[in-house]
Amino acid sequence: MADDKDVLRDVWFGRIPTCFTLNQDEVTEREAEAYYLLLPRVSYLTLVTDKVKKHFLKVMRAEDVEEMWFEYEGTPLKWHYPIGVLFDLHASNSVLPWSISVHFKNFPDRDLLHCPSSSVIEAHFMSSIKEADALKHKSQVVNDMQKKDHKQLWMGLQNDKFDQFWAMNRKLMEYPTEEGGFRYIPFRIYQAMSDRPFIQKLFRPVSPEGNAYTLGDLLKEMYPAAITNDGEQKRYQVVIHGIEPLLETPLQWLSEHLSHPDNFLHICVVPTPSD
Amino acid sequence: MSVCALNEKQFFSCCQLLLQQSEHLRDGWSWEAVQVRRPLNLNVDEQPGPVVATRLHSDGITGDGGDEDDAVCVMSEGSSHVLQYEYHILYSCSYSQLPVGRSVMLEDVWSSVHPNFRRCLQNSPLTAITQQEHPLLGQPFFMLHPCRTEEFLRPVLQEEQPR
């Protein structure tokens, strides 16, 4: 359907206007100006912020610069989460642009993974794709791909090439017609106020009777409090790529169209803002 | 390629065997059910919480002997270092399905590893180590890669496979 293809593009090209300011404790030779950037929702912080680093390095001495890391309102931002997930989880109801603090010292290694090079990002990205395919196809599709095909997925993401990426990714979105969907849906549910990084469990897209499960069915099973019962006030928003899909949306459709390039459906449950 | 697959039950019994061995050897493995703090206002998660086998291990020159007071060791003359290693074995349900074709491993072995030790492992052909987020605790841990874990553990698992 032409409409569904548009959804894929809209998801891929989603952007978040961001303002990067240098943390005031950093030592500079002169005043550092803020740096503005449109961040791709589907990418990763350390992959798209070379310009940010360059910009702030201009006003700093080499000896004051260690690994760059980012923080929002006191929370270190995990580069290995897609940017859109970080925003929806921490800042979805705040005023744009998203204000991120940049640090070059005191790397919080209890909270953040190190990211010494882009090959670390690539390894993490490919690892997610492989895990997603283990769930969807018992790894058959990803294992049948050649190394150059894997590379194409990564290069597509790295260079923001929608067509290059999807030429390969469409294989990961296929399933035998008689099955009605993937074996299991790769998803992760994030909650802002939780110790646990995310909820991820096995969940089939189709019932034994052949009925398609919905987003609501998934939440009822994995996170019942996210669903508002009749008469209750709505306490939580269920956000994917910055929007609240209808709970009646079939999960299989969401997995095929609203997954991130890592092939996971990342779902954020955030408290409804109290105006 | 042979299949090295454990379902949750098998994983559990392998861990029990490991714990029994550990008790004989007195090398400190324990079974911990991780208490995941539920956010406020949420319904109780009825499924049993994920469990993890953990071992706190301090490095020292003498690793043997079964001496239980191994908590603090002197590393070398002139300097004393206390290195603490924490190993977690977790069950990954993503990889727990019986695979078709190429085998997939299903145990994630997590460890917090001293950089020197990590370098040794990285040079070893059977291991690929990367830093990852612990799925239950959220903290950075080093993980042994599933695709390599199978080669590493197959000899061990073949002993256990009921045939």
Short mmCIF file of C-alpha atoms in Angstrom, two decimals, chain A residues 3-274:
data_model
loop_
_atom_site.label_atom_id
_atom_site.label_comp_id
_atom_site.label_asym_id
_atom_site.label_seq_id
_atom_site.Cartn_x
_atom_site.Cartn_y
_atom_site.Cartn_z
CA ASP A 3 0.33 4.81 2.47
CA ASP A 4 2.34 2.24 4.36
CA LYS A 5 5.48 3.04 2.40
CA ASP A 6 5.03 6.67 3.37
CA VAL A 7 5.02 5.64 6.98
CA LEU A 8 8.42 4.02 6.53
CA ARG A 9 9.79 7.28 5.15
CA ASP A 10 8.22 9.41 7.85
CA VAL A 11 9.76 7.21 10.50
CA TRP A 12 13.19 7.23 8.89
CA PHE A 13 13.29 11.00 8.39
CA GLY A 14 11.96 11.99 11.80
CA ARG A 15 14.11 14.70 13.37
CA ILE A 16 14.42 16.36 16.76
CA PRO A 17 15.67 19.94 16.93
CA THR A 18 18.37 19.99 19.58
CA CYS A 19 20.44 22.63 21.31
CA PHE A 20 23.80 21.49 22.64
CA THR A 21 25.39 23.57 25.39
CA LEU A 22 28.69 22.90 27.05
CA ASN A 23 28.39 21.92 30.69
CA GLN A 24 29.42 24.91 32.77
CA ASP A 25 32.01 22.93 34.74
CA GLU A 26 34.06 22.30 31.63
CA VAL A 27 37.20 24.41 31.36
CA THR A 28 37.26 26.65 28.32
CA GLU A 29 39.57 29.25 26.92
CA ARG A 30 36.69 31.41 25.92
CA GLU A 31 32.93 31.38 26.02
CA ALA A 32 31.38 28.43 24.19
CA GLU A 33 28.36 29.13 22.05
CA ALA A 34 25.47 26.72 21.88
CA TYR A 35 25.32 24.40 18.88
CA TYR A 36 22.05 23.59 17.12
CA LEU A 37 21.40 20.36 15.26
CA LEU A 38 18.49 18.35 13.87
CA LEU A 39 19.00 14.87 15.28
CA PRO A 40 17.66 11.82 13.41
CA ARG A 41 15.26 9.94 15.66
CA VAL A 42 16.43 6.59 14.33
CA SER A 43 20.15 7.09 14.81
CA TYR A 44 22.50 7.13 17.79
CA LEU A 45 24.01 10.12 19.60
CA THR A 46 27.64 9.19 19.12
CA LEU A 47 27.09 8.54 15.42
CA VAL A 48 25.74 11.98 14.59
CA THR A 49 27.54 14.40 16.88
CA ASP A 50 31.01 14.74 15.37
CA LYS A 51 30.15 18.34 14.51
CA VAL A 52 29.16 19.01 18.10
CA LYS A 53 32.50 17.72 19.31
CA LYS A 54 34.40 19.78 16.73
CA HIS A 55 32.49 22.88 17.70
CA PHE A 56 33.30 22.70 21.40
CA LEU A 57 36.85 21.51 20.91
CA LYS A 58 37.56 24.88 19.32
CA VAL A 59 37.33 26.56 22.72
CA MET A 60 39.03 23.89 24.81
CA ARG A 61 42.55 22.74 25.42
CA ALA A 62 43.41 19.15 24.52
CA GLU A 63 44.31 18.24 28.09
CA ASP A 64 40.80 19.13 29.28
CA VAL A 65 39.13 16.82 26.77
CA GLU A 66 38.24 13.20 27.45
CA GLU A 67 35.45 11.06 26.03
CA MET A 68 32.41 13.21 25.16
CA TRP A 69 29.14 12.34 26.81
CA PHE A 70 25.68 13.88 26.99
CA GLU A 71 23.27 14.62 29.72
CA TYR A 72 19.71 15.94 29.98
CA GLU A 73 18.52 17.48 33.24
CA GLY A 74 21.00 15.48 35.26
CA THR A 75 20.43 12.17 33.47
CA PRO A 76 23.35 10.79 31.44
CA LEU A 77 22.04 9.90 27.98
CA LYS A 78 22.70 6.35 26.82
CA TRP A 79 24.18 6.58 23.34
CA HIS A 80 23.23 2.98 22.61
CA TYR A 81 19.53 3.85 22.72
CA PRO A 82 18.06 5.37 19.57
CA ILE A 83 17.90 9.14 19.83
CA GLY A 84 14.13 9.24 19.41
CA VAL A 85 13.71 6.84 22.32
CA LEU A 86 15.86 9.03 24.57
CA PHE A 87 13.80 12.06 23.66
CA ASP A 88 10.40 10.39 24.09
CA LEU A 89 11.49 8.89 27.38
CA HIS A 90 13.05 11.94 28.98
CA ALA A 91 11.86 15.05 27.22
CA SER A 92 8.75 14.33 25.20
CA ASN A 93 6.60 16.90 26.91
CA SER A 94 9.11 19.69 27.21
CA VAL A 95 9.55 22.70 24.98
CA LEU A 96 11.64 22.38 21.83
CA PRO A 97 14.51 22.57 21.09
CA TRP A 98 15.72 19.69 23.22
CA SER A 99 18.47 21.09 25.47
CA ILE A 100 21.34 18.70 25.93
CA SER A 101 24.44 19.31 28.04
CA VAL A 102 27.79 18.28 26.64
CA HIS A 103 30.55 16.91 28.90
CA PHE A 104 34.18 16.07 28.29
CA LYS A 105 35.15 15.01 31.78
CA ASN A 106 34.02 12.68 34.58
CA PHE A 107 32.57 10.03 32.30
CA PRO A 108 29.89 8.22 34.35
CA ASP A 109 30.90 4.63 33.77
CA ARG A 110 28.30 3.23 36.09
CA ASP A 111 25.65 4.61 33.79
CA LEU A 112 27.06 4.81 30.31
CA LEU A 113 28.82 2.46 27.96
CA HIS A 114 32.02 3.75 26.44
CA CYS A 115 31.99 4.49 22.76
CA PRO A 116 35.55 4.66 21.53
CA SER A 117 34.75 4.33 17.82
CA SER A 118 31.97 3.93 15.28
CA SER A 119 32.70 0.23 15.00
CA VAL A 120 31.35 -0.12 18.54
CA ILE A 121 28.11 1.48 17.38
CA GLU A 122 28.06 -0.78 14.34
CA ALA A 123 28.57 -3.88 16.50
CA HIS A 124 25.78 -2.82 18.81
CA PHE A 125 23.45 -2.05 15.91
CA MET A 126 24.12 -5.36 14.17
CA SER A 127 23.73 -7.21 17.43
CA SER A 128 20.22 -5.73 17.81
CA ILE A 129 19.32 -6.68 14.26
CA LYS A 130 20.50 -10.23 14.87
CA GLU A 131 18.58 -10.52 18.09
CA ALA A 132 15.44 -9.17 16.42
CA ASP A 133 15.77 -11.75 13.67
CA ALA A 134 16.30 -14.51 16.19
CA LEU A 135 12.88 -13.56 17.51
CA LYS A 136 11.19 -13.04 14.12
CA HIS A 137 12.69 -15.82 12.03
CA LYS A 138 14.86 -17.99 14.30
CA SER A 139 17.78 -16.08 12.74
CA GLN A 140 17.20 -17.73 9.34
CA VAL A 141 16.95 -14.50 7.34
CA VAL A 142 19.88 -12.67 8.90
CA ASN A 143 22.08 -15.76 8.73
CA ASP A 144 21.26 -16.23 5.05
CA MET A 145 22.50 -12.73 4.33
CA GLN A 146 26.06 -12.19 3.28
CA LYS A 147 28.49 -10.01 5.13
CA LYS A 148 28.11 -7.31 2.50
CA ASP A 149 24.35 -7.30 3.10
CA HIS A 150 24.91 -6.70 6.80
CA LYS A 151 27.30 -3.94 5.86
CA GLN A 152 24.64 -2.39 3.66
CA LEU A 153 22.23 -2.14 6.57
CA TRP A 154 24.84 -0.37 8.66
CA MET A 155 26.00 1.93 5.87
CA GLY A 156 22.40 2.83 5.11
CA LEU A 157 21.92 3.97 8.69
CA GLN A 158 25.28 5.65 8.99
CA ASN A 159 24.87 7.64 5.80
CA ASP A 160 21.16 8.28 6.15
CA LYS A 161 20.31 6.36 2.98
CA PHE A 162 16.70 5.18 3.20
CA ASP A 163 16.66 3.24 -0.08
CA GLN A 164 19.98 1.54 0.54
CA PHE A 165 18.83 0.47 3.98
CA TRP A 166 15.38 -0.76 3.01
CA ALA A 167 16.61 -2.67 -0.04
CA MET A 168 18.07 -5.06 2.54
CA ASN A 169 15.78 -4.51 5.48
CA ARG A 170 12.66 -5.53 3.57
CA LYS A 171 13.93 -9.12 3.72
CA LEU A 172 13.87 -8.90 7.49
CA MET A 173 10.24 -7.77 7.32
CA GLU A 174 8.95 -10.74 5.36
CA TYR A 175 7.18 -13.76 6.78
CA PRO A 176 5.47 -16.90 5.45
CA THR A 177 1.91 -15.92 4.48
CA GLU A 178 0.41 -18.90 6.24
CA GLU A 179 1.96 -17.75 9.54
CA GLY A 180 0.24 -14.39 9.52
CA GLY A 181 3.26 -12.66 11.01
CA PHE A 182 6.62 -13.04 12.65
CA ARG A 183 7.34 -15.77 15.15
CA TYR A 184 7.76 -13.30 17.99
CA ILE A 185 7.68 -9.51 17.93
CA PRO A 186 10.96 -7.78 18.84
CA PHE A 187 9.93 -5.02 21.22
CA ARG A 188 11.20 -3.16 24.26
CA ILE A 189 9.08 -1.15 26.65
CA TYR A 190 10.80 1.67 28.47
CA GLN A 191 9.58 3.41 31.59
CA ALA A 192 11.13 6.63 32.78
CA MET A 193 10.98 5.84 36.49
CA SER A 194 12.33 2.33 36.64
CA ASP A 195 15.53 0.58 37.70
CA ARG A 196 15.10 -1.94 34.99
CA PRO A 197 16.37 -0.76 31.61
CA PHE A 198 13.36 -2.14 29.70
CA ILE A 199 10.79 -4.88 29.46
CA GLN A 200 11.42 -7.42 26.75
CA LYS A 201 9.66 -10.76 26.62
CA LEU A 202 8.41 -13.29 24.11
CA PHE A 203 5.13 -12.27 22.49
CA ARG A 204 3.49 -13.66 19.39
CA PRO A 205 1.71 -11.32 16.93
CA VAL A 206 -1.08 -13.80 16.21
CA SER A 207 -3.22 -15.80 18.60
CA PRO A 208 -3.53 -19.60 18.29
CA GLU A 209 -6.96 -18.97 16.71
CA GLY A 210 -5.38 -16.73 14.09
CA ASN A 211 -6.44 -13.33 15.45
CA ALA A 212 -4.03 -10.44 15.21
CA TYR A 213 -2.87 -9.12 18.58
CA THR A 214 -2.89 -5.36 19.06
CA LEU A 215 -0.68 -2.87 20.87
CA GLY A 216 -3.29 -2.93 23.62
CA ASP A 217 -2.98 -6.70 23.94
CA LEU A 218 0.79 -6.39 24.31
CA LEU A 219 0.49 -3.77 27.01
CA LYS A 220 -2.18 -5.69 28.88
CA GLU A 221 0.27 -8.56 29.09
CA MET A 222 3.50 -6.64 29.71
CA TYR A 223 2.51 -3.40 31.40
CA PRO A 224 -1.14 -3.33 32.40
CA ALA A 225 -0.94 -0.05 34.26
CA ALA A 226 -0.22 1.74 30.99
CA ILE A 227 -3.79 1.10 29.91
CA THR A 228 -6.49 3.40 31.14
CA ASN A 229 -9.68 1.68 32.23
CA ASP A 230 -13.11 3.14 31.61
CA GLY A 231 -13.86 6.03 33.89
CA GLU A 232 -10.27 6.42 34.97
CA GLN A 233 -8.10 9.39 34.28
CA LYS A 234 -5.34 8.74 31.81
CA ARG A 235 -2.08 8.39 33.72
CA TYR A 236 0.32 7.28 31.01
CA GLN A 237 1.07 7.95 27.38
CA VAL A 238 2.29 5.10 25.21
CA VAL A 239 4.68 6.70 22.74
CA ILE A 240 6.34 5.30 19.62
CA HIS A 241 8.37 7.68 17.42
CA GLY A 242 6.85 10.61 19.23
CA ILE A 243 3.24 9.65 18.61
CA GLU A 244 0.60 7.73 20.51
CA PRO A 245 -0.64 4.98 18.19
CA LEU A 246 -4.16 3.70 18.75
CA LEU A 247 -4.13 0.71 21.07
CA GLU A 248 -6.18 -1.16 18.46
CA THR A 249 -3.27 -1.08 15.99
CA PRO A 250 -2.17 -4.60 15.06
CA LEU A 251 1.20 -5.37 16.59
CA GLN A 252 2.45 -7.06 13.43
CA TRP A 253 1.79 -3.88 11.46
CA LEU A 254 3.60 -1.81 14.07
CA SER A 255 6.56 -4.15 13.97
CA GLU A 256 6.81 -3.90 10.17
CA HIS A 257 6.32 -0.15 9.92
CA LEU A 258 7.26 1.53 13.18
CA SER A 259 10.31 -0.45 14.16
CA HIS A 260 13.61 1.31 14.35
CA PRO A 261 16.35 0.39 11.87
CA ASP A 262 17.57 -2.07 14.53
CA ASN A 263 14.30 -3.93 13.86
CA PHE A 264 13.00 -3.43 17.37
CA LEU A 265 9.76 -1.72 18.28
CA HIS A 266 10.81 0.71 21.00
CA ILE A 267 7.86 1.75 23.14
CA CYS A 268 8.05 4.48 25.77
CA VAL A 269 5.57 4.72 28.61
CA VAL A 270 5.66 8.18 30.12
CA PRO A 271 3.44 9.91 32.67
CA THR A 272 0.76 12.09 31.12
CA PRO A 273 1.78 15.69 31.61
CA SER A 274 -0.26 17.52 34.20
#
